[in-house]
Amino acid sequence: MRITGYRTLTTSQEWGRPVGDANGVFADGVTAVPIVLVETDEGITGVGLGPHGDIENIFAALHGEDPRAVTSLYDRMLRQTFKAGHAGSVFGTIGALDTALWDIKAQAAGQPLWRLLGGRDRRVPAYASGLDIGLGDDELVAAYEDYARHGLRAAKLKGGLDIERDRDRLHLVRDVLTDAAHGQRPGLMLDVNEAWTRKQAVRHVCELERTLDLVWIEEPVRRWDAEGLAAVGQGIRASVATGENLTGLEQYRPLLAAAAVDVVQAAAVWGVTHFLRVSALAHAFDLPVSPIGNSPVGLLHAATSVPNHLVSELQDLHAPVGISLDLHVSDGAFVLGDSPGLGVTVAEEKIRPPHRRLQAPAADGPNVRPERAGRRLLAVADHAHATARPHATVRPGAPAHTHDGASPAVRP
């Protein structure tokens, strides 16, 4: 079997409500979902959900290769980007291609990926994560009541801009999940997306811990600040979770060496091989791992095979437009199906016609770090709407790109 080409598409996730974090809000709840399709000479196509950045250059490491040599090809892609580096969207492109290769390998073997990787149990424990900082109280309660109906008993809220507001919102969600579980205490987490300094983090979390029991605080300070993360961990009761924005094992090593992280995270967009390696590294330090992402399909399969998986993030209960997944959510867990590969089906005819036009990137918004992050003296007033953006940043239905060994006519 040989890799013959690739195509790229972009669809959208339609949340039906505002979504965002301390850095801003997508007011209409429409976010972009890029897709990479890898083709072979045996008619098997692999699907990867992730960026397309520098894909022409990265794909050169794969063209003509046997896709089943996945981990070797992963290292080959890393070498392909040696000079420029493999951070950011480039690492995401490597991850998307890697996930597509694992999909091909499992399809060729006639097995679901979770089985191929050595998983025994198809159930993957989940927690609710609503990207909910833009929601009012009634909307927040309604969203987590929906999660509770699917058996979720742990939740992660977005916050970090107002201690009192964070406390009130955490109490609301705690009550929703407690009622749904007939009095059983839920697990609560808070994600502030690198919004604080070390002292702000300790002060904020300690204040919350006067009335709440937090499982973890996520990304309290900058992702690379090993000393700061360790200081936060020593000053609070909750665990410190981080890692979703780290790209490569070399970025995890200083944090683990400094005992700066209690729950090791990895984003779905970085790929299956990266997650497996991060999990092995964390396991050597007796630390749990927790995948991050709205459609962490590849990482859900991989999570079944690692001994230190704790819980996986469940954001939207619905798949992106034009995507169907062979899994469902029941009794607080993702339940993976038996379809060979990832169990992801792409209905391209539903993606190519523009579903909704999304505006060009702006100078501020949910994916742009605010100028005053870490330097706010007072709580942020009306933070749900102050940095809201009406649309996401790319247009669903953009023409697919192809690769047949030569450069595409249009750069992805």
mmCIF file of N, CA and C in Angstrom, residues 40-114:
data_model
loop_
_atom_site.group_PDB
_atom_site.id
_atom_site.type_symbol
_atom_site.label_atom_id
_atom_site.label_comp_id
_atom_site.label_asym_id
_atom_site.label_seq_id
_atom_site.Cartn_x
_atom_site.Cartn_y
_atom_site.Cartn_z
ATOM 1 N N THR A 40 -4.791 6.546 -0.647
ATOM 2 C CA THR A 40 -3.841 5.476 -0.938
ATOM 3 C C THR A 40 -4.174 4.803 -2.264
ATOM 4 N N ASP A 41 -3.232 4.000 -2.756
ATOM 5 C CA ASP A 41 -3.439 3.309 -4.031
ATOM 6 C C ASP A 41 -4.337 2.087 -3.881
ATOM 7 N N GLU A 42 -4.767 1.775 -2.669
ATOM 8 C CA GLU A 42 -5.679 0.647 -2.460
ATOM 9 C C GLU A 42 -7.094 1.114 -2.146
ATOM 10 N N GLY A 43 -7.339 2.412 -2.355
ATOM 11 C CA GLY A 43 -8.685 2.938 -2.201
ATOM 12 C C GLY A 43 -9.088 3.235 -0.780
ATOM 13 N N ILE A 44 -8.187 3.105 0.177
ATOM 14 C CA ILE A 44 -8.484 3.447 1.572
ATOM 15 C C ILE A 44 -8.105 4.898 1.808
ATOM 16 N N THR A 45 -9.037 5.676 2.358
ATOM 17 C CA THR A 45 -8.792 7.079 2.670
ATOM 18 C C THR A 45 -8.842 7.272 4.186
ATOM 19 N N GLY A 46 -7.827 7.929 4.725
ATOM 20 C CA GLY A 46 -7.787 8.221 6.152
ATOM 21 C C GLY A 46 -8.230 9.634 6.435
ATOM 22 N N VAL A 47 -8.871 9.837 7.585
ATOM 23 C CA VAL A 47 -9.403 11.143 7.973
ATOM 24 C C VAL A 47 -8.642 11.669 9.187
ATOM 25 N N GLY A 48 -8.217 12.924 9.099
ATOM 26 C CA GLY A 48 -7.619 13.609 10.236
ATOM 27 C C GLY A 48 -8.272 14.961 10.409
ATOM 28 N N LEU A 49 -8.670 15.288 11.624
ATOM 29 C CA LEU A 49 -9.259 16.598 11.912
ATOM 30 C C LEU A 49 -8.170 17.492 12.468
ATOM 31 N N GLY A 50 -7.796 18.528 11.713
ATOM 32 C CA GLY A 50 -6.725 19.402 12.154
ATOM 33 C C GLY A 50 -6.293 20.357 11.062
ATOM 34 N N PRO A 51 -5.348 21.239 11.365
ATOM 35 C CA PRO A 51 -4.957 22.309 10.438
ATOM 36 C C PRO A 51 -4.324 21.806 9.148
ATOM 37 N N HIS A 52 -4.169 22.737 8.204
ATOM 38 C CA HIS A 52 -3.548 22.439 6.914
ATOM 39 C C HIS A 52 -2.231 23.188 6.739
ATOM 40 N N GLY A 53 -1.730 23.840 7.792
ATOM 41 C CA GLY A 53 -0.589 24.720 7.646
ATOM 42 C C GLY A 53 0.660 24.016 7.126
ATOM 43 N N ASP A 54 1.260 24.538 6.054
ATOM 44 C CA ASP A 54 2.495 24.009 5.452
ATOM 45 C C ASP A 54 2.333 22.554 5.027
ATOM 46 N N ILE A 55 1.121 22.173 4.661
ATOM 47 C CA ILE A 55 0.876 20.756 4.368
ATOM 48 C C ILE A 55 1.612 20.272 3.125
ATOM 49 N N GLU A 56 1.812 21.152 2.162
ATOM 50 C CA GLU A 56 2.529 20.739 0.945
ATOM 51 C C GLU A 56 3.937 20.272 1.293
ATOM 52 N N ASN A 57 4.605 21.029 2.137
ATOM 53 C CA ASN A 57 5.965 20.656 2.538
ATOM 54 C C ASN A 57 5.965 19.398 3.391
ATOM 55 N N ILE A 58 5.046 19.298 4.337
ATOM 56 C CA ILE A 58 5.021 18.154 5.249
ATOM 57 C C ILE A 58 4.647 16.877 4.507
ATOM 58 N N PHE A 59 3.722 16.986 3.552
ATOM 59 C CA PHE A 59 3.269 15.792 2.838
ATOM 60 C C PHE A 59 4.389 15.151 2.027
ATOM 61 N N ALA A 60 5.391 15.942 1.664
ATOM 62 C CA ALA A 60 6.517 15.384 0.925
ATOM 63 C C ALA A 60 7.180 14.238 1.677
ATOM 64 N N ALA A 61 7.080 14.243 3.007
ATOM 65 C CA ALA A 61 7.654 13.165 3.813
ATOM 66 C C ALA A 61 6.826 11.889 3.736
ATOM 67 N N LEU A 62 5.606 11.975 3.239
ATOM 68 C CA LEU A 62 4.693 10.827 3.214
ATOM 69 C C LEU A 62 4.459 10.261 1.826
ATOM 70 N N HIS A 63 4.587 11.091 0.814
ATOM 71 C CA HIS A 63 4.187 10.677 -0.530
ATOM 72 C C HIS A 63 4.962 9.442 -0.980
ATOM 73 N N GLY A 64 4.210 8.413 -1.412
ATOM 74 C CA GLY A 64 4.807 7.177 -1.892
ATOM 75 C C GLY A 64 5.169 6.187 -0.805
ATOM 76 N N GLU A 65 4.976 6.558 0.462
ATOM 77 C CA GLU A 65 5.319 5.675 1.574
ATOM 78 C C GLU A 65 4.148 4.751 1.919
ATOM 79 N N ASP A 66 4.469 3.665 2.623
ATOM 80 C CA ASP A 66 3.436 2.759 3.135
ATOM 81 C C ASP A 66 2.826 3.413 4.378
ATOM 82 N N PRO A 67 1.516 3.706 4.374
ATOM 83 C CA PRO A 67 0.906 4.437 5.491
ATOM 84 C C PRO A 67 0.889 3.661 6.792
ATOM 85 N N ARG A 68 1.109 2.369 6.727
ATOM 86 C CA ARG A 68 1.038 1.562 7.942
ATOM 87 C C ARG A 68 2.270 1.743 8.845
ATOM 88 N N ALA A 69 3.314 2.377 8.317
ATOM 89 C CA ALA A 69 4.520 2.652 9.108
ATOM 90 C C ALA A 69 4.337 3.957 9.880
ATOM 91 N N VAL A 70 3.256 4.040 10.661
ATOM 92 C CA VAL A 70 2.789 5.333 11.159
ATOM 93 C C VAL A 70 3.819 6.042 12.030
ATOM 94 N N THR A 71 4.357 5.366 13.041
ATOM 95 C CA THR A 71 5.242 6.073 13.966
ATOM 96 C C THR A 71 6.541 6.498 13.287
ATOM 97 N N SER A 72 7.032 5.686 12.361
ATOM 98 C CA SER A 72 8.224 6.090 11.606
ATOM 99 C C SER A 72 7.922 7.295 10.727
ATOM 100 N N LEU A 73 6.748 7.318 10.129
ATOM 101 C CA LEU A 73 6.373 8.452 9.276
ATOM 102 C C LEU A 73 6.138 9.705 10.117
ATOM 103 N N TYR A 74 5.691 9.540 11.355
ATOM 104 C CA TYR A 74 5.546 10.695 12.238
ATOM 105 C C TYR A 74 6.898 11.370 12.447
ATOM 106 N N ASP A 75 7.915 10.569 12.752
ATOM 107 C CA ASP A 75 9.256 11.137 12.933
ATOM 108 C C ASP A 75 9.791 11.710 11.627
ATOM 109 N N ARG A 76 9.427 11.107 10.530
ATOM 110 C CA ARG A 76 9.843 11.628 9.226
ATOM 111 C C ARG A 76 9.241 13.017 8.984
ATOM 112 N N MET A 77 7.975 13.217 9.391
ATOM 113 C CA MET A 77 7.344 14.535 9.251
ATOM 114 C C MET A 77 8.030 15.561 10.153
ATOM 115 N N LEU A 78 8.395 15.148 11.372
ATOM 116 C CA LEU A 78 9.118 16.070 12.250
ATOM 117 C C LEU A 78 10.438 16.496 11.632
ATOM 118 N N ARG A 79 11.143 15.541 11.015
ATOM 119 C CA ARG A 79 12.414 15.883 10.371
ATOM 120 C C ARG A 79 12.201 16.810 9.180
ATOM 121 N N GLN A 80 11.068 16.662 8.528
ATOM 122 C CA GLN A 80 10.779 17.489 7.353
ATOM 123 C C GLN A 80 10.672 18.970 7.728
ATOM 124 N N THR A 81 10.292 19.247 8.969
ATOM 125 C CA THR A 81 10.114 20.632 9.401
ATOM 126 C C THR A 81 11.238 21.075 10.338
ATOM 127 N N PHE A 82 12.369 20.370 10.282
ATOM 128 C CA PHE A 82 13.471 20.564 11.224
ATOM 129 C C PHE A 82 13.933 22.018 11.307
ATOM 130 N N LYS A 83 14.181 22.670 10.203
ATOM 131 C CA LYS A 83 14.752 24.014 10.225
ATOM 132 C C LYS A 83 13.751 25.056 10.721
ATOM 133 N N ALA A 84 12.545 25.012 10.186
ATOM 134 C CA ALA A 84 11.544 26.022 10.558
ATOM 135 C C ALA A 84 10.920 25.738 11.918
ATOM 136 N N GLY A 85 10.977 24.482 12.354
ATOM 137 C CA GLY A 85 10.354 24.117 13.619
ATOM 138 C C GLY A 85 8.957 23.559 13.426
ATOM 139 N N HIS A 86 8.464 22.856 14.460
ATOM 140 C CA HIS A 86 7.183 22.167 14.304
ATOM 141 C C HIS A 86 6.138 22.639 15.312
ATOM 142 N N ALA A 87 6.178 23.899 15.691
ATOM 143 C CA ALA A 87 5.198 24.405 16.656
ATOM 144 C C ALA A 87 3.905 24.828 15.958
ATOM 145 N N GLY A 88 2.902 25.154 16.767
ATOM 146 C CA GLY A 88 1.672 25.763 16.265
ATOM 147 C C GLY A 88 0.946 24.939 15.224
ATOM 148 N N SER A 89 0.452 25.626 14.204
ATOM 149 C CA SER A 89 -0.370 24.959 13.188
ATOM 150 C C SER A 89 0.418 23.916 12.409
ATOM 151 N N VAL A 90 1.740 24.069 12.317
ATOM 152 C CA VAL A 90 2.550 23.053 11.641
ATOM 153 C C VAL A 90 2.484 21.739 12.417
ATOM 154 N N PHE A 91 2.591 21.821 13.736
ATOM 155 C CA PHE A 91 2.479 20.619 14.559
ATOM 156 C C PHE A 91 1.072 20.044 14.444
ATOM 157 N N GLY A 92 0.070 20.916 14.326
ATOM 158 C CA GLY A 92 -1.293 20.450 14.121
ATOM 159 C C GLY A 92 -1.477 19.736 12.798
ATOM 160 N N THR A 93 -0.811 20.213 11.760
ATOM 161 C CA THR A 93 -0.882 19.543 10.462
ATOM 162 C C THR A 93 -0.242 18.168 10.534
ATOM 163 N N ILE A 94 0.915 18.083 11.191
ATOM 164 C CA ILE A 94 1.543 16.775 11.404
ATOM 165 C C ILE A 94 0.590 15.855 12.166
ATOM 166 N N GLY A 95 -0.089 16.401 13.183
ATOM 167 C CA GLY A 95 -1.030 15.604 13.958
ATOM 168 C C GLY A 95 -2.221 15.132 13.149
ATOM 169 N N ALA A 96 -2.742 16.000 12.282
ATOM 170 C CA ALA A 96 -3.877 15.617 11.436
ATOM 171 C C ALA A 96 -3.477 14.508 10.467
ATOM 172 N N LEU A 97 -2.307 14.651 9.853
ATOM 173 C CA LEU A 97 -1.826 13.615 8.935
ATOM 174 C C LEU A 97 -1.557 12.314 9.692
ATOM 175 N N ASP A 98 -0.963 12.407 10.869
ATOM 176 C CA ASP A 98 -0.694 11.227 11.694
ATOM 177 C C ASP A 98 -1.991 10.500 12.040
ATOM 178 N N THR A 99 -3.023 11.255 12.434
ATOM 179 C CA THR A 99 -4.305 10.638 12.766
ATOM 180 C C THR A 99 -4.901 9.941 11.547
ATOM 181 N N ALA A 100 -4.785 10.570 10.369
ATOM 182 C CA ALA A 100 -5.287 9.947 9.144
ATOM 183 C C ALA A 100 -4.542 8.650 8.840
ATOM 184 N N LEU A 101 -3.248 8.608 9.111
ATOM 185 C CA LEU A 101 -2.480 7.379 8.871
ATOM 186 C C LEU A 101 -2.912 6.267 9.815
ATOM 187 N N TRP A 102 -3.159 6.595 11.086
ATOM 188 C CA TRP A 102 -3.666 5.582 12.007
ATOM 189 C C TRP A 102 -5.029 5.072 11.541
ATOM 190 N N ASP A 103 -5.850 5.962 11.000
ATOM 191 C CA ASP A 103 -7.155 5.570 10.463
ATOM 192 C C ASP A 103 -6.973 4.555 9.327
ATOM 193 N N ILE A 104 -6.035 4.852 8.428
ATOM 194 C CA ILE A 104 -5.757 3.938 7.305
ATOM 195 C C ILE A 104 -5.267 2.586 7.823
ATOM 196 N N LYS A 105 -4.325 2.625 8.760
ATOM 197 C CA LYS A 105 -3.745 1.383 9.284
ATOM 198 C C LYS A 105 -4.819 0.483 9.893
ATOM 199 N N ALA A 106 -5.716 1.071 10.666
ATOM 200 C CA ALA A 106 -6.767 0.275 11.299
ATOM 201 C C ALA A 106 -7.795 -0.202 10.277
ATOM 202 N N GLN A 107 -8.126 0.647 9.300
ATOM 203 C CA GLN A 107 -9.038 0.198 8.248
ATOM 204 C C GLN A 107 -8.450 -0.986 7.487
ATOM 205 N N ALA A 108 -7.159 -0.900 7.165
ATOM 206 C CA ALA A 108 -6.511 -1.985 6.431
ATOM 207 C C ALA A 108 -6.519 -3.282 7.232
ATOM 208 N N ALA A 109 -6.445 -3.154 8.555
ATOM 209 C CA ALA A 109 -6.474 -4.336 9.422
ATOM 210 C C ALA A 109 -7.897 -4.819 9.690
ATOM 211 N N GLY A 110 -8.895 -4.026 9.261
ATOM 212 C CA GLY A 110 -10.285 -4.402 9.489
ATOM 213 C C GLY A 110 -10.710 -4.299 10.929
ATOM 214 N N GLN A 111 -10.065 -3.399 11.696
ATOM 215 C CA GLN A 111 -10.363 -3.274 13.120
ATOM 216 C C GLN A 111 -10.606 -1.812 13.484
ATOM 217 N N PRO A 112 -11.437 -1.575 14.502
ATOM 218 C CA PRO A 112 -11.487 -0.205 15.038
ATOM 219 C C PRO A 112 -10.128 0.130 15.636
ATOM 220 N N LEU A 113 -9.762 1.403 15.594
ATOM 221 C CA LEU A 113 -8.430 1.786 16.055
ATOM 222 C C LEU A 113 -8.219 1.422 17.519
ATOM 223 N N TRP A 114 -9.260 1.553 18.344
ATOM 224 C CA TRP A 114 -9.080 1.232 19.763
ATOM 225 C C TRP A 114 -8.665 -0.222 19.956
#
